[in-house]
mmCIF file of C-alpha atoms in Angstrom:
data_model
loop_
_atom_site.group_PDB
_atom_site.id
_atom_site.type_symbol
_atom_site.label_atom_id
_atom_site.label_comp_id
_atom_site.label_asym_id
_atom_site.label_seq_id
_atom_site.Cartn_x
_atom_site.Cartn_y
_atom_site.Cartn_z
ATOM 1 C CA MET A 1 20.492 38.068 15.500
ATOM 2 C CA GLY A 2 22.576 34.910 16.030
ATOM 3 C CA ALA A 3 20.830 34.283 19.359
ATOM 4 C CA VAL A 4 17.421 34.643 17.687
ATOM 5 C CA ASP A 5 18.416 32.113 14.995
ATOM 6 C CA PHE A 6 19.686 29.688 17.617
ATOM 7 C CA CYS A 7 16.438 29.891 19.523
ATOM 8 C CA LEU A 8 14.367 29.293 16.408
ATOM 9 C CA GLU A 9 16.513 26.373 15.393
ATOM 10 C CA LYS A 10 16.247 24.903 18.909
ATOM 11 C CA LYS A 11 12.441 25.333 18.888
ATOM 12 C CA GLY A 12 12.167 23.668 15.483
ATOM 13 C CA GLY A 13 14.284 20.748 16.763
ATOM 14 C CA ILE A 14 12.073 20.258 19.787
ATOM 15 C CA ASN A 15 8.930 20.447 17.625
ATOM 16 C CA ARG A 16 10.351 17.824 15.233
ATOM 17 C CA LEU A 17 11.146 15.520 18.150
ATOM 18 C CA LEU A 18 7.678 15.950 19.644
ATOM 19 C CA SER A 19 6.085 15.369 16.248
ATOM 20 C CA GLU A 20 7.916 12.056 15.801
ATOM 21 C CA MET A 21 6.989 11.082 19.381
ATOM 22 C CA SER A 22 3.333 11.775 18.688
ATOM 23 C CA LEU A 23 3.409 9.582 15.563
ATOM 24 C CA VAL A 24 5.088 6.692 17.444
ATOM 25 C CA LEU A 25 2.371 7.021 20.105
ATOM 26 C CA LEU A 26 -0.244 6.779 17.398
ATOM 27 C CA CYS A 27 1.272 3.598 16.066
ATOM 28 C CA VAL A 28 1.148 2.144 19.585
ATOM 29 C CA ILE A 29 -2.583 2.980 19.727
ATOM 30 C CA MET A 30 -3.147 1.538 16.295
ATOM 31 C CA PHE A 31 -1.460 -1.771 17.145
ATOM 32 C CA TYR A 32 -3.419 -1.887 20.395
ATOM 33 C CA SER A 33 -6.666 -1.702 18.486
ATOM 34 C CA MET A 34 -5.495 -4.696 16.404
ATOM 35 C CA HIS A 35 -5.277 -6.826 19.592
ATOM 36 C CA ILE A 36 -1.509 -7.448 19.353
ATOM 37 C CA PHE A 37 -0.753 -9.962 22.031
ATOM 38 C CA VAL A 38 1.739 -7.831 23.977
ATOM 39 C CA PHE A 39 -1.099 -5.504 24.909
ATOM 40 C CA TRP A 40 -3.704 -8.059 25.905
ATOM 41 C CA GLY A 41 -5.323 -7.106 29.161
ATOM 42 C CA LYS A 42 -3.383 -3.865 29.374
ATOM 43 C CA THR A 43 -5.992 -1.163 28.835
ATOM 44 C CA TYR A 44 -3.791 1.394 30.709
ATOM 45 C CA VAL A 45 -1.374 1.299 27.709
ATOM 46 C CA VAL A 46 -3.823 2.863 25.327
ATOM 47 C CA TYR A 47 -5.005 5.546 27.680
ATOM 48 C CA LEU A 48 -1.487 6.421 28.730
ATOM 49 C CA ALA A 49 -0.491 6.746 25.119
ATOM 50 C CA ILE A 50 -3.515 8.835 24.266
ATOM 51 C CA SER A 51 -2.933 11.138 27.259
ATOM 52 C CA ILE A 52 0.650 11.758 26.222
ATOM 53 C CA PHE A 53 -0.242 12.210 22.599
ATOM 54 C CA VAL A 54 -3.017 14.786 23.398
ATOM 55 C CA SER A 55 -0.609 16.638 25.727
ATOM 56 C CA ILE A 56 1.970 16.869 22.946
ATOM 57 C CA ARG A 57 -0.461 17.952 20.313
ATOM 58 C CA MET A 58 -1.713 20.797 22.389
ATOM 59 C CA ARG A 59 1.512 22.516 21.478
ATOM 60 C CA PHE A 60 0.819 22.378 17.791
ATOM 61 C CA VAL A 61 -2.686 23.791 17.767
ATOM 62 C CA THR A 62 -1.497 27.231 16.859
ATOM 63 C CA HIS A 63 -1.550 27.215 13.087
ATOM 64 C CA LYS A 64 -4.631 28.246 11.133
ATOM 65 C CA ILE A 65 -7.143 25.364 10.894
ATOM 66 C CA SER A 66 -8.400 24.778 7.367
ATOM 67 C CA LYS A 67 -12.077 24.601 6.515
ATOM 68 C CA SER A 68 -11.788 20.845 5.602
ATOM 69 C CA ASP A 69 -10.177 20.069 8.979
ATOM 70 C CA LEU A 70 -12.729 22.146 10.819
ATOM 71 C CA VAL A 71 -15.659 20.363 9.091
ATOM 72 C CA SER A 72 -14.037 16.953 9.622
ATOM 73 C CA CYS A 73 -13.641 17.641 13.352
ATOM 74 C CA PHE A 74 -17.253 18.775 13.537
ATOM 75 C CA PHE A 75 -18.590 15.526 11.883
ATOM 76 C CA CYS A 76 -16.233 13.552 14.099
ATOM 77 C CA LEU A 77 -17.866 15.133 17.138
ATOM 78 C CA VAL A 78 -21.342 14.469 15.714
ATOM 79 C CA MET A 79 -20.476 10.844 14.940
ATOM 80 C CA TYR A 80 -19.094 9.965 18.285
ATOM 81 C CA SER A 81 -21.800 11.909 20.119
ATOM 82 C CA VAL A 82 -24.454 9.704 18.420
ATOM 83 C CA LEU A 83 -22.471 6.489 18.946
ATOM 84 C CA ASP A 84 -21.445 7.124 22.574
ATOM 85 C CA LEU A 85 -23.707 9.562 24.423
ATOM 86 C CA PHE A 86 -26.918 7.617 23.914
ATOM 87 C CA HIS A 87 -25.274 4.560 25.536
ATOM 88 C CA LEU A 88 -23.291 6.016 28.436
ATOM 89 C CA GLU A 89 -22.949 3.505 31.254
ATOM 90 C CA ASN A 90 -20.804 5.412 33.752
ATOM 91 C CA ILE A 91 -18.265 8.150 34.172
ATOM 92 C CA THR A 92 -15.607 5.846 32.611
ATOM 93 C CA SER A 93 -17.547 5.630 29.329
ATOM 94 C CA LEU A 94 -17.954 9.398 29.322
ATOM 95 C CA PHE A 95 -14.181 9.759 29.866
ATOM 96 C CA SER A 96 -13.555 7.310 26.915
ATOM 97 C CA TYR A 97 -15.909 9.321 24.735
ATOM 98 C CA ALA A 98 -14.091 12.581 25.430
ATOM 99 C CA LEU A 99 -10.412 11.362 25.471
ATOM 100 C CA ARG A 100 -10.220 8.227 23.229
ATOM 101 C CA HIS A 101 -12.736 9.357 20.672
ATOM 102 C CA VAL A 102 -13.295 13.079 20.360
ATOM 103 C CA PHE A 103 -9.908 14.540 21.475
ATOM 104 C CA LEU A 104 -7.758 11.752 19.958
ATOM 105 C CA VAL A 105 -9.391 11.594 16.566
ATOM 106 C CA CYS A 106 -9.691 15.381 16.214
ATOM 107 C CA PHE A 107 -6.021 15.843 16.984
ATOM 108 C CA VAL A 108 -5.239 13.208 14.322
ATOM 109 C CA LEU A 109 -7.416 15.049 11.905
ATOM 110 C CA LEU A 110 -5.439 18.226 12.693
ATOM 111 C CA LEU A 111 -2.076 16.675 12.012
ATOM 112 C CA LYS A 112 -0.109 18.456 9.277
ATOM 113 C CA ASP A 113 -0.211 16.823 5.833
ATOM 114 C CA THR A 114 3.406 15.747 6.074
ATOM 115 C CA GLU A 115 2.714 14.153 9.458
ATOM 116 C CA LYS A 116 -0.171 12.229 8.097
ATOM 117 C CA LYS A 117 2.080 10.892 5.286
ATOM 118 C CA ARG A 118 4.746 9.958 7.832
ATOM 119 C CA LEU A 119 2.225 8.225 10.066
ATOM 120 C CA VAL A 120 1.147 5.917 7.177
ATOM 121 C CA LEU A 121 4.768 5.181 6.277
ATOM 122 C CA LEU A 122 5.826 4.663 9.855
ATOM 123 C CA PHE A 123 2.978 2.263 10.674
ATOM 124 C CA THR A 124 3.495 0.375 7.372
ATOM 125 C CA ARG A 125 7.195 -0.097 8.062
ATOM 126 C CA ILE A 126 6.691 -1.263 11.671
ATOM 127 C CA PHE A 127 3.863 -3.570 10.582
ATOM 128 C CA VAL A 128 5.937 -5.066 7.795
ATOM 129 C CA ILE A 129 8.943 -5.665 10.047
ATOM 130 C CA ILE A 130 6.783 -7.450 12.588
ATOM 131 C CA VAL A 131 5.042 -9.537 9.991
ATOM 132 C CA GLY A 132 8.238 -10.295 8.166
ATOM 133 C CA ILE A 133 9.882 -11.710 11.284
ATOM 134 C CA SER A 134 6.657 -13.624 12.013
ATOM 135 C CA LEU A 135 6.742 -15.152 8.511
ATOM 136 C CA ILE A 136 10.222 -16.447 9.187
ATOM 137 C CA SER A 137 9.082 -18.036 12.470
ATOM 138 C CA PHE A 138 5.996 -19.445 10.746
ATOM 139 C CA ILE A 139 8.083 -21.117 8.027
ATOM 140 C CA LEU A 140 10.431 -22.574 10.659
ATOM 141 C CA TYR A 141 7.340 -23.836 12.536
ATOM 142 C CA LEU A 142 5.966 -25.523 9.413
ATOM 143 C CA LEU A 143 9.355 -27.190 8.759
ATOM 144 C CA GLY A 144 9.129 -28.805 12.171
ATOM 145 C CA VAL A 145 11.892 -26.722 13.770
ATOM 146 C CA GLU A 146 11.515 -26.814 17.654
ATOM 147 C CA LEU A 147 10.952 -23.172 18.753
ATOM 148 C CA PRO A 148 10.561 -22.022 22.345
ATOM 149 C CA TYR A 149 6.937 -21.046 23.243
ATOM 150 C CA GLU A 150 4.613 -20.370 26.140
ATOM 151 C CA THR A 151 0.877 -20.814 26.263
ATOM 152 C CA ILE A 152 -1.187 -17.677 26.585
ATOM 153 C CA ARG A 153 -4.829 -16.834 26.605
ATOM 154 C CA TYR A 154 -6.896 -13.892 25.444
ATOM 155 C CA ASP A 155 -9.284 -13.100 28.308
ATOM 156 C CA GLY A 156 -11.338 -10.518 26.378
ATOM 157 C CA ASN A 157 -13.517 -13.228 24.852
ATOM 158 C CA THR A 158 -13.924 -16.800 25.933
ATOM 159 C CA ASN A 159 -14.632 -17.932 22.329
ATOM 160 C CA TYR A 160 -10.915 -18.019 21.652
ATOM 161 C CA SER A 161 -8.851 -21.054 22.577
ATOM 162 C CA ASP A 162 -5.412 -20.863 24.091
ATOM 163 C CA PHE A 163 -2.445 -19.853 21.881
ATOM 164 C CA LYS A 164 1.120 -21.021 21.617
ATOM 165 C CA CYS A 165 3.286 -17.922 21.707
ATOM 166 C CA TYR A 166 6.455 -18.379 19.648
ATOM 167 C CA PRO A 167 8.916 -15.613 18.889
ATOM 168 C CA PHE A 168 6.838 -13.069 17.001
ATOM 169 C CA LEU A 169 4.171 -15.761 16.218
ATOM 170 C CA LEU A 170 0.893 -17.035 17.651
ATOM 171 C CA ILE A 171 -0.428 -20.414 16.741
ATOM 172 C CA GLU A 172 -3.943 -21.544 17.908
ATOM 173 C CA ASN A 173 -3.504 -24.289 20.473
ATOM 174 C CA GLU A 174 -6.374 -26.349 19.135
ATOM 175 C CA PRO A 175 -5.703 -29.909 18.060
ATOM 176 C CA GLY A 176 -7.009 -30.806 14.660
ATOM 177 C CA THR A 177 -7.328 -27.285 13.301
ATOM 178 C CA ILE A 178 -5.621 -26.077 10.107
ATOM 179 C CA VAL A 179 -2.632 -23.908 10.963
ATOM 180 C CA ARG A 180 -3.187 -20.376 9.639
ATOM 181 C CA PHE A 181 -0.749 -17.479 9.829
ATOM 182 C CA GLN A 182 -1.830 -14.652 12.159
ATOM 183 C CA SER A 183 1.551 -13.140 13.135
ATOM 184 C CA VAL A 184 1.216 -11.589 16.581
ATOM 185 C CA PHE A 185 -2.447 -10.672 16.268
ATOM 186 C CA LEU A 186 -5.658 -12.210 17.600
ATOM 187 C CA GLU A 187 -7.024 -13.595 14.332
ATOM 188 C CA PRO A 188 -5.694 -14.378 10.830
ATOM 189 C CA GLY A 189 -8.540 -12.255 9.472
ATOM 190 C CA HIS A 190 -7.346 -9.169 11.373
ATOM 191 C CA LEU A 191 -3.907 -9.567 9.841
ATOM 192 C CA GLY A 192 -5.270 -10.206 6.377
ATOM 193 C CA MET A 193 -7.736 -7.266 6.569
ATOM 194 C CA ILE A 194 -5.156 -4.648 7.490
ATOM 195 C CA SER A 195 -2.571 -6.117 5.025
ATOM 196 C CA ALA A 196 -5.136 -5.825 2.237
ATOM 197 C CA LEU A 197 -5.864 -2.135 3.157
ATOM 198 C CA LEU A 198 -2.184 -1.375 3.354
ATOM 199 C CA LEU A 199 -1.596 -2.889 -0.111
ATOM 200 C CA TYR A 200 -4.111 -0.487 -1.620
ATOM 201 C CA ILE A 201 -2.569 2.441 0.195
ATOM 202 C CA ASN A 202 0.897 1.434 -1.071
ATOM 203 C CA GLY A 203 -0.327 1.098 -4.580
ATOM 204 C CA TYR A 204 0.407 -2.655 -5.072
ATOM 205 C CA SER A 205 3.882 -1.582 -6.285
ATOM 206 C CA LEU A 206 5.923 -4.805 -6.693
ATOM 207 C CA LYS A 207 9.086 -2.734 -6.671
ATOM 208 C CA GLN A 208 8.583 -2.280 -2.910
ATOM 209 C CA PRO A 209 9.758 -5.167 -0.740
ATOM 210 C CA ARG A 210 7.005 -4.372 1.841
ATOM 211 C CA VAL A 211 4.382 -5.213 -0.776
ATOM 212 C CA PHE A 212 5.719 -8.716 -1.061
ATOM 213 C CA VAL A 213 5.655 -9.161 2.713
ATOM 214 C CA LEU A 214 1.977 -7.924 2.780
ATOM 215 C CA LEU A 215 1.037 -10.322 -0.072
ATOM 216 C CA LEU A 216 2.669 -13.289 1.662
ATOM 217 C CA SER A 217 0.875 -12.506 4.960
ATOM 218 C CA ILE A 218 -2.451 -12.476 3.146
ATOM 219 C CA PHE A 219 -1.820 -15.762 1.293
ATOM 220 C CA ALA A 220 -0.597 -17.433 4.510
ATOM 221 C CA SER A 221 -3.622 -16.196 6.567
ATOM 222 C CA LEU A 222 -6.001 -18.354 4.465
ATOM 223 C CA SER A 223 -8.591 -15.645 5.089
ATOM 224 C CA LEU A 224 -11.331 -15.630 2.565
ATOM 225 C CA ALA A 225 -12.217 -12.045 3.448
ATOM 226 C CA ALA A 226 -8.589 -10.901 2.953
ATOM 227 C CA TYR A 227 -8.447 -12.655 -0.432
ATOM 228 C CA VAL A 228 -11.638 -10.869 -1.493
ATOM 229 C CA LEU A 229 -10.328 -7.511 -0.269
ATOM 230 C CA LEU A 230 -7.009 -8.207 -2.091
ATOM 231 C CA VAL A 231 -8.693 -8.844 -5.463
ATOM 232 C CA ILE A 232 -11.355 -6.130 -5.204
ATOM 233 C CA GLY A 233 -8.857 -3.651 -3.864
ATOM 234 C CA ALA A 234 -6.486 -4.283 -6.766
ATOM 235 C CA ILE A 235 -9.371 -3.840 -9.220
ATOM 236 C CA LEU A 236 -10.487 -0.605 -7.625
ATOM 237 C CA TYR A 237 -6.960 0.823 -7.579
ATOM 238 C CA TYR A 238 -6.508 -0.200 -11.267
ATOM 239 C CA ILE A 239 -9.716 1.577 -12.170
ATOM 240 C CA MET A 240 -9.379 4.687 -10.004
ATOM 241 C CA ASN A 241 -5.758 5.282 -11.028
ATOM 242 C CA SER A 242 -6.588 5.795 -14.726
ATOM 243 C CA LYS A 243 -8.297 8.347 -16.919
ATOM 244 C CA ARG A 244 -9.577 5.597 -19.225
ATOM 245 C CA VAL A 245 -12.041 4.148 -16.679
ATOM 246 C CA LEU A 246 -14.311 2.193 -19.010
ATOM 247 C CA LYS A 247 -11.437 0.268 -20.591
ATOM 248 C CA ARG A 248 -10.047 -0.647 -17.182
ATOM 249 C CA VAL A 249 -13.462 -1.667 -15.904
ATOM 250 C CA VAL A 250 -13.730 -4.189 -18.827
ATOM 251 C CA LEU A 251 -10.189 -5.449 -18.211
ATOM 252 C CA SER A 252 -10.826 -5.800 -14.527
ATOM 253 C CA PHE A 253 -13.835 -7.960 -15.036
ATOM 254 C CA ALA A 254 -11.768 -10.048 -17.485
ATOM 255 C CA TYR A 255 -9.073 -10.523 -14.782
ATOM 256 C CA LEU A 256 -11.736 -11.344 -12.218
ATOM 257 C CA LEU A 257 -13.285 -13.989 -14.460
ATOM 258 C CA LEU A 258 -9.827 -15.482 -14.978
ATOM 259 C CA ILE A 259 -9.337 -15.686 -11.209
ATOM 260 C CA VAL A 260 -12.634 -17.431 -10.768
ATOM 261 C CA VAL A 261 -11.916 -19.920 -13.559
ATOM 262 C CA VAL A 262 -8.535 -20.764 -12.075
ATOM 263 C CA GLY A 263 -9.967 -21.179 -8.607
ATOM 264 C CA VAL A 264 -12.763 -23.442 -9.746
ATOM 265 C CA SER A 265 -10.366 -25.480 -11.879
ATOM 266 C CA TYR A 266 -8.012 -25.954 -8.901
ATOM 267 C CA TYR A 267 -10.995 -27.050 -6.771
ATOM 268 C CA ILE A 268 -12.002 -29.653 -9.326
ATOM 269 C CA TYR A 269 -8.448 -30.883 -9.579
ATOM 270 C CA ASP A 270 -7.877 -31.066 -5.771
ATOM 271 C CA PRO A 271 -11.121 -30.597 -3.734
ATOM 272 C CA ASN A 272 -9.433 -31.765 -0.442
ATOM 273 C CA SER A 273 -6.609 -29.264 -0.359
ATOM 274 C CA ILE A 274 -6.489 -26.619 2.302
ATOM 275 C CA PHE A 275 -7.018 -23.869 -0.253
ATOM 276 C CA SER A 276 -10.100 -25.659 -1.713
ATOM 277 C CA ARG A 277 -11.614 -26.189 1.761
ATOM 278 C CA LEU A 278 -10.936 -22.788 3.331
ATOM 279 C CA ILE A 279 -11.360 -20.563 0.283
ATOM 280 C CA VAL A 280 -13.110 -22.117 -2.723
ATOM 281 C CA GLU A 281 -15.672 -24.199 -0.800
ATOM 282 C CA ARG A 282 -16.766 -21.085 1.134
ATOM 283 C CA LEU A 283 -17.730 -19.377 -2.115
ATOM 284 C CA ASP A 284 -20.452 -21.986 -2.618
ATOM 285 C CA TYR A 285 -23.983 -20.557 -2.465
ATOM 286 C CA ASN A 286 -26.149 -21.227 0.597
ATOM 287 C CA GLU A 287 -29.899 -20.536 0.467
ATOM 288 C CA ASP A 288 -29.954 -19.139 4.061
ATOM 289 C CA LYS A 289 -26.794 -16.903 4.074
ATOM 290 C CA GLY A 290 -25.883 -16.597 0.456
ATOM 291 C CA LEU A 291 -22.252 -17.520 0.232
ATOM 292 C CA ARG A 292 -21.237 -20.285 2.635
ATOM 293 C CA GLY A 293 -18.268 -18.144 3.823
ATOM 294 C CA ASN A 294 -20.748 -15.591 5.050
ATOM 295 C CA ASN A 295 -20.792 -17.196 8.529
ATOM 296 C CA ARG A 296 -19.939 -14.238 10.677
ATOM 297 C CA THR A 297 -23.164 -14.290 12.666
ATOM 298 C CA SER A 298 -24.843 -17.137 14.674
ATOM 299 C CA ALA A 299 -28.341 -18.418 14.227
ATOM 300 C CA SER A 300 -29.635 -16.768 17.423
ATOM 301 C CA PHE A 301 -28.282 -13.404 16.316
ATOM 302 C CA ASP A 302 -29.812 -13.751 12.870
ATOM 303 C CA SER A 303 -33.181 -14.672 14.403
ATOM 304 C CA TYR A 304 -33.112 -11.555 16.671
ATOM 305 C CA TYR A 305 -32.003 -9.210 13.877
ATOM 306 C CA GLU A 306 -34.562 -10.414 11.353
ATOM 307 C CA GLN A 307 -37.536 -10.999 13.594
ATOM 308 C CA GLN A 308 -37.293 -8.597 16.548
ATOM 309 C CA PHE A 309 -34.807 -5.778 16.076
ATOM 310 C CA TYR A 310 -36.631 -3.755 13.498
ATOM 311 C CA LYS A 311 -40.020 -4.061 15.255
ATOM 312 C CA GLY A 312 -38.908 -1.955 18.247
ATOM 313 C CA GLY A 313 -37.452 1.485 18.837
ATOM 314 C CA ASP A 314 -33.935 0.186 19.209
ATOM 315 C CA CYS A 315 -33.527 0.100 15.486
ATOM 316 C CA LEU A 316 -32.830 3.822 15.440
ATOM 317 C CA LEU A 317 -30.099 4.176 17.993
ATOM 318 C CA GLY A 318 -29.328 0.530 18.767
ATOM 319 C CA VAL A 319 -29.237 -1.429 21.976
ATOM 320 C CA GLY A 320 -25.727 -0.266 22.973
ATOM 321 C CA PRO A 321 -22.529 -2.286 23.526
ATOM 322 C CA LYS A 322 -23.411 -3.319 27.073
ATOM 323 C CA ILE A 323 -26.715 -4.898 26.307
ATOM 324 C CA PHE A 324 -25.322 -6.507 23.193
ATOM 325 C CA SER A 325 -22.531 -8.157 25.225
ATOM 326 C CA GLN A 326 -24.916 -9.360 27.904
ATOM 327 C CA SER A 327 -27.536 -10.863 25.584
ATOM 328 C CA SER A 328 -27.475 -14.457 24.520
ATOM 329 C CA TRP A 329 -28.062 -13.457 20.873
ATOM 330 C CA GLY A 330 -25.205 -10.917 21.126
ATOM 331 C CA ASP A 331 -22.393 -12.493 22.997
ATOM 332 C CA ASN A 332 -23.044 -16.145 21.972
ATOM 333 C CA ARG A 333 -20.218 -17.556 23.996
ATOM 334 C CA GLY A 334 -19.556 -21.015 22.717
ATOM 335 C CA GLN A 335 -21.565 -20.418 19.543
ATOM 336 C CA GLY A 336 -18.937 -18.435 17.660
ATOM 337 C CA GLY A 337 -18.488 -14.678 17.377
ATOM 338 C CA ASN A 338 -20.764 -12.111 15.706
ATOM 339 C CA ALA A 339 -18.780 -9.876 13.352
ATOM 340 C CA SER A 340 -20.901 -8.316 10.578
ATOM 341 C CA TYR A 341 -22.239 -4.966 9.622
ATOM 342 C CA LYS A 342 -25.420 -6.088 11.253
ATOM 343 C CA VAL A 343 -23.612 -6.123 14.576
ATOM 344 C CA PHE A 344 -22.814 -2.473 14.219
ATOM 345 C CA ILE A 345 -26.446 -1.730 13.329
ATOM 346 C CA VAL A 346 -27.730 -3.642 16.393
ATOM 347 C CA LYS A 347 -25.281 -1.802 18.667
ATOM 348 C CA TYR A 348 -25.730 1.747 17.310
ATOM 349 C CA GLY A 349 -28.803 1.606 15.159
ATOM 350 C CA LEU A 350 -29.571 2.936 11.705
ATOM 351 C CA PHE A 351 -28.778 6.478 12.808
ATOM 352 C CA GLY A 352 -25.337 5.271 13.999
ATOM 353 C CA ILE A 353 -24.350 3.677 10.705
ATOM 354 C CA PHE A 354 -25.709 6.816 8.921
ATOM 355 C CA VAL A 355 -23.369 9.158 10.921
ATOM 356 C CA LEU A 356 -20.449 6.764 10.421
ATOM 357 C CA LEU A 357 -20.853 6.830 6.665
ATOM 358 C CA LEU A 358 -21.435 10.525 6.707
ATOM 359 C CA PHE A 359 -18.087 11.179 8.438
ATOM 360 C CA PHE A 360 -16.130 9.014 5.992
ATOM 361 C CA SER A 361 -17.982 10.495 3.041
ATOM 362 C CA VAL A 362 -17.434 14.129 4.139
ATOM 363 C CA TYR A 363 -13.698 13.476 4.675
ATOM 364 C CA THR A 364 -13.438 11.828 1.279
ATOM 365 C CA TYR A 365 -15.340 14.672 -0.403
ATOM 366 C CA TYR A 366 -12.965 17.412 0.930
ATOM 367 C CA HIS A 367 -9.931 15.663 -0.371
ATOM 368 C CA LYS A 368 -11.299 15.003 -3.869
ATOM 369 C CA SER A 369 -9.221 12.011 -4.757
ATOM 370 C CA LYS A 370 -10.385 9.115 -6.906
ATOM 371 C CA LEU A 371 -7.954 6.787 -5.179
ATOM 372 C CA LEU A 372 -9.370 7.807 -1.743
ATOM 373 C CA PHE A 373 -12.898 7.225 -3.076
ATOM 374 C CA GLY A 374 -11.722 3.727 -4.113
ATOM 375 C CA LEU A 375 -10.313 3.151 -0.653
ATOM 376 C CA LEU A 376 -13.669 4.256 0.859
ATOM 377 C CA LEU A 377 -15.405 1.585 -1.275
ATOM 378 C CA LEU A 378 -12.903 -0.926 -0.066
ATOM 379 C CA TYR A 379 -13.566 0.013 3.512
ATOM 380 C CA ILE A 380 -17.292 -0.407 2.919
ATOM 381 C CA ILE A 381 -16.743 -3.897 1.584
ATOM 382 C CA SER A 382 -14.446 -4.755 4.560
ATOM 383 C CA PHE A 383 -17.057 -3.271 6.893
ATOM 384 C CA TRP A 384 -19.720 -5.607 5.497
ATOM 385 C CA GLN A 385 -17.959 -8.617 7.024
ATOM 386 C CA ARG A 386 -15.906 -7.005 9.853
ATOM 387 C CA PRO A 387 -17.387 -3.670 11.205
ATOM 388 C CA TYR A 388 -14.097 -2.421 12.398
ATOM 389 C CA ALA A 389 -13.937 0.957 10.575
ATOM 390 C CA LEU A 390 -13.592 2.816 13.930
ATOM 391 C CA TRP A 391 -10.663 0.728 15.138
ATOM 392 C CA GLU A 392 -7.924 3.292 15.399
ATOM 393 C CA VAL A 393 -5.772 1.328 12.924
ATOM 394 C CA GLU A 394 -8.351 1.561 10.158
ATOM 395 C CA LEU A 395 -9.487 5.105 11.033
ATOM 396 C CA PHE A 396 -6.008 6.659 11.148
ATOM 397 C CA LEU A 397 -4.858 4.840 8.070
ATOM 398 C CA PHE A 398 -7.846 6.315 6.148
ATOM 399 C CA ILE A 399 -7.102 9.804 7.487
ATOM 400 C CA GLY A 400 -3.443 9.517 6.521
ATOM 401 C CA ALA A 401 -4.241 7.875 3.173
ATOM 402 C CA ALA A 402 -6.233 10.974 2.154
ATOM 403 C CA ILE A 403 -2.933 12.789 1.915
ATOM 404 C CA PHE A 404 -0.833 9.768 0.966
ATOM 405 C CA LEU A 405 -2.982 9.042 -2.035
ATOM 406 C CA ASP A 406 -3.699 12.676 -3.038
ATOM 407 C CA GLU A 407 -3.165 12.808 -6.775
ATOM 408 C CA SER A 408 -2.365 16.532 -6.707
ATOM 409 C CA VAL A 409 0.358 16.237 -4.083
ATOM 410 C CA TYR A 410 1.615 12.687 -4.060
ATOM 411 C CA LYS A 411 2.910 11.246 -7.228
ATOM 412 C CA ASN A 412 5.905 9.149 -6.249
ATOM 413 C CA LYS A 413 5.826 6.504 -3.550
ATOM 414 C CA GLY A 414 9.427 7.268 -2.856
ATOM 415 C CA PHE A 415 8.887 10.858 -1.754
ATOM 416 C CA VAL A 416 10.874 12.559 0.894
ATOM 417 C CA CYS A 417 8.832 14.387 3.600
ATOM 418 C CA VAL A 418 10.220 17.824 4.569
ATOM 419 C CA ASP A 419 8.384 19.505 7.383
ATOM 420 C CA ARG A 420 8.892 23.084 8.525
ATOM 421 C CA TYR A 421 8.039 24.221 12.020
#
């Protein structure tokens, strides 16, 4: 009997170790999708991490699969089949469809609930540590302290200028530009977007030090999109986390009005400040694009989208990533990037955006959480400006948040996860 207990304990220890390893690998994949500079040009990193992760998780596919997980995996398969199979270019893209999309995401969906919680916590902690150190370097940089650096370049897109790479900090090497905080990521907007989503998932609890770090990163990024996500996310969380919805809706609009009044007043007081120029001025209305800050697409792309795209058959399934990248209206090197929900529609068509929304909606439905529904709305708002919902960092955070925010299971942000194998 003692030998049996020893074997079971040993097996449980191995499973716990493999579980933690798989979560660490997922964090590596998530950071890779955010274009963290240490992984620039190293595609092999993500495929190596995925291969090891899938190999590890094969060991865990022995427990009974719930109906919700089975349905989620089915719609995951449908979604990626529509997005990928109609635009296959070669055997490499077929391999990417199978490994990076179907197998990887399905195995994440099949994680145990406690593993999904731990994934969100682990990524948040690593993210906050990196950003926290970056903020210290950023403050020293602003104070004029001489820090060692080297010049690096992101070869994935020639629209980006060179960067000065300081310890845990990237600064755009472009004379005359306003210095914005982007930590170790490609754009300040990428940092701000993920920080805003993490704030919602962490409940905006000011008792948690990580919330202050996330807030500081958003403010220092000077990203209008991040500011909008911060405000709307806080309002959504405030409304969804209450039984007295109508009262909180009224209060939320009052708070929003107060923020607008303060912002406009500050702009009138100091129209030449960095905040006024990068944030308030971009809220000005433009007849062509609505808000002036809605500048995520170029004129040539807008012309194609509005005058040609919907007149052909491509509007159903899209032109595909390859044609998009090779077209003057798609790539627009030298004219600025194209990052809008319209880009996703052009790449994958109306059917593509339908199956994307269907997957997220089905997953939200099966978890029946008001807070998760609020997060879905926040994702849709974020997608409007940056169509990155299928970046592994956003996708996996959403999958994990379904358990992390589950009102019937998760009540205290200071919970202790206990997993039994």
